[in-house]
CSV table of C-alpha atoms in Angstrom, one decimal:
chain,number,residue,atom,x,y,z
A,2,GLN,CA,-0.2,0.1,-0.1
A,3,SER,CA,1.4,3.2,-0.7
A,4,ALA,CA,1.5,6.4,1.5
A,5,LEU,CA,-1.0,8.6,0.9
A,6,THR,CA,0.2,12.2,-1.3
A,7,GLN,CA,0.5,15.5,0.5
A,8,PRO,CA,2.3,18.7,-0.2
A,9,ALA,CA,5.5,18.7,1.8
A,10,SER,CA,4.8,22.1,3.1
A,11,VAL,CA,1.7,24.8,3.4
A,12,SER,CA,2.4,28.2,5.3
A,13,GLY,CA,0.2,31.4,6.2
A,14,SER,CA,-0.1,34.3,7.9
A,15,PRO,CA,-1.6,34.1,11.6
A,16,GLY,CA,-5.8,34.5,11.1
A,17,GLN,CA,-5.7,33.4,7.7
A,18,SER,CA,-7.1,29.8,6.2
A,19,ILE,CA,-4.9,27.4,5.0
A,20,THR,CA,-6.1,23.8,3.4
A,21,ILE,CA,-4.1,20.5,3.3
A,22,SER,CA,-4.8,17.9,0.7
A,23,CYS,CA,-4.4,14.4,1.0
A,24,THR,CA,-4.6,12.4,-2.2
A,25,GLY,CA,-5.5,8.5,-2.6
A,26,THR,CA,-6.9,6.2,-4.8
A,27,SER,CA,-10.5,4.4,-4.7
A,28,SER,CA,-8.9,1.8,-2.8
A,29,ASP,CA,-8.8,4.3,0.5
A,30,VAL,CA,-9.7,7.5,0.5
A,31,GLY,CA,-12.4,7.6,-2.5
A,32,GLY,CA,-13.6,4.2,-1.2
A,33,TYR,CA,-14.4,5.0,2.5
A,34,LYS,CA,-15.1,7.4,5.5
A,35,TYR,CA,-12.0,6.6,7.4
A,36,VAL,CA,-10.2,9.6,6.6
A,37,SER,CA,-8.6,11.1,9.6
A,38,TRP,CA,-6.3,14.0,10.6
A,39,TYR,CA,-3.5,13.9,12.8
A,40,GLN,CA,-1.3,17.5,14.3
A,41,GLN,CA,3.0,16.3,15.6
A,42,ARG,CA,4.3,19.1,17.3
A,43,PRO,CA,8.2,18.8,17.1
A,44,GLY,CA,9.4,16.3,19.6
A,45,LYS,CA,5.3,14.9,20.5
A,46,ALA,CA,3.1,12.4,19.6
A,47,PRO,CA,0.4,12.7,17.2
A,48,LYS,CA,-2.7,14.2,18.2
A,49,LEU,CA,-5.9,13.3,16.7
A,50,MET,CA,-7.4,16.3,15.0
A,51,ILE,CA,-10.5,15.0,12.4
A,52,TYR,CA,-11.6,11.5,12.2
A,53,GLU,CA,-14.6,10.0,9.9
A,54,VAL,CA,-13.5,12.6,7.2
A,55,SER,CA,-14.7,15.8,8.9
A,56,ASN,CA,-15.9,14.8,12.8
A,57,ARG,CA,-14.3,16.9,15.4
A,58,PRO,CA,-13.0,15.1,19.0
A,59,SER,CA,-14.9,16.4,21.6
A,60,GLY,CA,-12.7,19.8,23.1
A,61,LEU,CA,-10.9,20.3,19.9
A,62,SER,CA,-11.0,23.7,18.1
A,63,ASN,CA,-13.7,24.4,15.6
A,64,ARG,CA,-11.0,26.1,13.5
A,65,PHE,CA,-10.2,22.8,12.2
A,66,SER,CA,-12.4,20.8,9.7
A,67,GLY,CA,-12.3,18.3,7.3
A,68,SER,CA,-13.9,17.0,3.9
A,69,LYS,CA,-13.5,14.8,1.2
A,70,SER,CA,-14.4,14.9,-2.4
A,71,GLY,CA,-13.7,11.6,-4.6
A,72,ASN,CA,-10.0,10.5,-3.7
A,73,THR,CA,-9.0,13.6,-2.3
A,74,ALA,CA,-9.3,14.7,1.6
A,75,SER,CA,-9.1,18.1,2.8
A,76,LEU,CA,-8.2,19.7,6.5
A,77,THR,CA,-8.7,22.9,6.8
A,78,ILE,CA,-7.4,25.4,9.3
A,79,SER,CA,-8.9,28.4,9.6
A,80,GLY,CA,-7.9,32.0,12.0
A,81,LEU,CA,-4.4,30.4,11.8
A,82,GLN,CA,-2.4,30.6,15.0
A,83,ALA,CA,1.4,30.5,15.7
A,84,GLU,CA,0.3,27.1,17.9
A,85,ASP,CA,-0.7,25.7,14.8
A,86,GLU,CA,2.3,25.0,13.4
A,87,ALA,CA,3.1,21.9,13.3
A,88,ASP,CA,3.4,18.3,10.5
A,89,TYR,CA,-0.2,17.3,9.8
A,90,TYR,CA,-0.7,13.8,8.8
A,91,CYS,CA,-3.9,12.0,7.4
A,92,SER,CA,-4.6,8.6,7.3
A,93,SER,CA,-7.4,6.4,6.1
A,94,TYR,CA,-8.6,2.8,6.4
A,95,THR,CA,-8.1,0.4,2.7
A,96,GLY,CA,-10.6,-1.9,4.2
A,97,SER,CA,-8.0,-4.8,5.8
A,98,SER,CA,-5.0,-1.5,6.8
A,99,THR,CA,-4.3,1.9,7.5
A,100,VAL,CA,-2.4,4.2,5.5
A,101,PHE,CA,-0.8,7.5,6.6
A,102,GLY,CA,0.0,10.4,4.0
A,103,THR,CA,3.2,11.8,3.8
A,104,GLY,CA,2.9,14.5,6.1
A,105,THR,CA,2.9,18.3,5.4
A,106,ARG,CA,4.8,21.0,7.4
A,107,VAL,CA,3.0,23.8,8.3
A,108,THR,CA,4.5,27.6,9.2
A,109,VAL,CA,2.8,30.3,10.2
A,110,LEU,CA,4.5,33.1,8.7
B,12,GLN,CA,-9.1,10.0,31.1
B,13,VAL,CA,-7.0,7.4,28.6
B,14,GLN,CA,-3.4,7.4,29.1
B,15,LEU,CA,-1.2,5.1,27.3
B,16,VAL,CA,2.0,5.2,28.7
B,17,GLN,CA,5.4,3.4,27.0
B,18,SER,CA,8.8,2.2,28.5
B,19,GLY,CA,11.8,4.5,28.2
B,20,SER,CA,14.4,5.1,25.6
B,21,GLU,CA,16.3,2.0,24.4
B,22,LEU,CA,20.3,2.0,23.0
B,23,LYS,CA,20.5,-1.3,21.8
B,24,LYS,CA,23.6,-3.1,19.6
B,25,PRO,CA,22.9,-4.2,16.4
B,26,GLY,CA,21.9,-8.1,16.4
B,27,ALA,CA,20.4,-7.2,20.4
B,28,SER,CA,16.5,-7.6,21.0
B,29,VAL,CA,14.2,-5.2,22.8
B,30,LYS,CA,11.0,-5.1,24.0
B,31,ILE,CA,8.6,-1.8,24.5
B,32,SER,CA,5.7,-1.6,26.7
B,33,CYS,CA,2.6,0.2,26.6
B,34,LYS,CA,0.5,0.5,29.6
B,35,ALA,CA,-3.0,1.8,29.2
B,36,SER,CA,-5.1,3.3,31.6
B,37,GLY,CA,-8.5,5.2,31.6
B,38,TYR,CA,-11.0,2.3,29.9
B,39,THR,CA,-11.3,-1.3,29.6
B,40,PHE,CA,-8.4,-2.6,27.5
B,41,THR,CA,-9.9,-5.5,25.7
B,42,ARG,CA,-12.3,-3.0,24.4
B,43,ASN,CA,-10.6,-1.4,21.7
B,44,ALA,CA,-7.6,-2.8,19.4
B,45,MET,CA,-4.1,-1.4,19.8
B,46,ASN,CA,-1.8,-0.2,16.8
B,47,TRP,CA,1.9,0.1,16.4
B,48,VAL,CA,3.3,3.1,15.0
B,49,ARG,CA,7.0,4.0,13.5
B,50,GLN,CA,8.7,6.8,12.6
B,51,ALA,CA,12.5,7.0,11.8
B,52,PRO,CA,14.2,10.0,12.5
B,53,GLY,CA,13.2,13.1,10.0
B,54,GLN,CA,10.8,10.7,8.7
B,55,GLY,CA,6.7,10.1,8.6
B,56,LEU,CA,4.5,8.1,10.1
B,57,GLU,CA,4.6,4.1,9.4
B,58,TRP,CA,1.6,1.9,10.5
B,59,MET,CA,2.7,-1.1,11.7
B,60,GLY,CA,0.0,-3.8,12.7
B,61,TRP,CA,-2.4,-4.4,15.4
B,62,ILE,CA,-3.3,-6.5,17.9
B,63,ASN,CA,-6.6,-8.2,18.5
B,64,THR,CA,-7.1,-7.3,22.4
B,65,LYS,CA,-9.8,-9.7,23.2
B,66,THR,CA,-7.9,-12.6,21.2
B,67,GLY,CA,-4.4,-11.5,21.2
B,68,ASN,CA,-4.5,-12.2,17.6
B,69,PRO,CA,-1.6,-10.1,16.2
B,70,THR,CA,-1.8,-8.7,12.4
B,71,TYR,CA,1.2,-7.1,10.6
B,72,VAL,CA,2.1,-5.3,8.1
B,73,GLN,CA,4.2,-6.3,5.1
B,74,GLY,CA,7.8,-4.9,6.2
B,75,PHE,CA,7.3,-5.8,9.8
B,76,THR,CA,6.7,-9.5,9.6
B,77,GLY,CA,9.5,-12.1,11.5
B,78,ARG,CA,11.4,-9.8,13.7
B,79,PHE,CA,8.3,-8.1,15.3
B,80,VAL,CA,6.1,-9.3,17.5
B,81,PHE,CA,3.0,-7.8,19.2
B,82,SER,CA,2.0,-9.6,22.6
B,83,LEU,CA,0.0,-8.7,25.5
B,84,ASP,CA,-0.6,-8.7,29.4
B,85,THR,CA,-4.6,-7.8,29.6
B,86,SER,CA,-3.6,-8.7,33.8
B,87,VAL,CA,-2.0,-5.3,33.3
B,88,SER,CA,-3.7,-3.9,30.9
B,89,THR,CA,-0.1,-3.5,28.6
B,90,ALA,CA,0.7,-4.2,24.8
B,91,TYR,CA,4.5,-5.3,23.9
B,92,LEU,CA,5.8,-4.6,20.4
B,93,GLN,CA,9.3,-6.7,20.6
B,94,ILE,CA,12.0,-6.2,17.8
B,95,SER,CA,14.4,-9.0,17.5
B,96,SER,CA,18.1,-9.0,15.5
B,97,LEU,CA,18.0,-5.4,15.3
B,98,LYS,CA,19.7,-3.5,12.9
B,99,ALA,CA,20.9,0.9,12.5
B,100,ASP,CA,17.8,1.1,10.3
B,101,ASP,CA,15.4,0.0,13.0
B,102,THR,CA,16.4,3.2,14.5
B,103,ALA,CA,13.4,5.0,15.3
B,104,VAL,CA,10.5,6.1,17.7
B,105,TYR,CA,8.0,3.6,18.0
B,106,TYR,CA,4.1,4.4,19.0
B,107,CYS,CA,1.6,2.4,20.7
B,108,ALA,CA,-2.0,4.5,19.5
B,109,ARG,CA,-5.6,2.9,20.7
B,110,ASP,CA,-7.9,2.0,17.9
B,111,GLY,CA,-10.9,4.1,18.7
B,112,SER,CA,-12.7,2.7,15.4
B,113,ARG,CA,-11.2,1.9,12.1
B,114,ALA,CA,-8.5,3.8,11.5
B,115,THR,CA,-8.9,6.6,13.6
B,116,PHE,CA,-6.0,6.2,16.3
B,117,ASP,CA,-7.6,8.3,19.0
B,118,TYR,CA,-5.1,7.9,22.2
B,119,TRP,CA,-1.4,7.8,21.5
B,120,GLY,CA,1.4,7.1,23.9
B,121,GLN,CA,4.3,9.4,24.0
B,122,GLY,CA,6.8,7.0,22.2
B,123,THR,CA,9.6,5.6,22.8
B,124,LEU,CA,12.8,5.8,20.6
B,125,VAL,CA,15.2,3.0,20.2
B,126,THR,CA,18.6,3.5,18.8
B,127,VAL,CA,20.5,1.1,16.9
B,128,SER,CA,24.1,1.3,17.3
B,129,SER,CA,27.3,-0.1,17.6
């Protein structure tokens, strides 16, 4: 199973919105509603941000939102803040396994 | 609250073995599967497989068969990852992650750094 494709980096100024894409195939992203997004700050464990394409865990900021169209899922961060600077990974169920994305470094300018 | 606490960093020589623990608390251990994820230095996340905490049945991803063993001790709510015949390219941070639903890893351990060096 090949990794899902994400842009290597995305940047934005404080207050702006950014979107990170996650492209797979009909065998993973396009075939299931089980797409998740994780935030990983330097030296820390990943943290679940979005599950099942667009659901936020309890207590998570509503500045984070997820969507999917065809074989591509997206994570949007609105009202970008300095604390959002981190690596972000998508993942998808594939019917029998899980595959992660290549990861995106978000920089707040 | 749900917590996964992993054992500390390990420094091993090539050819040695290592066993990492992941102790769960704050929920019923056997209700959720446990996954293992590897992150090599400066690299992305790589799913290694999972273990059914009810039956103890492990599933390994291609590339993590043979030298990698997932196990459990349900009496102490702990999952284990053992790696044998260690090689330099096994150097990585290894995470345990609770399975919330399909491919949703809702809680993660803090990670265990395994360094393989002569």
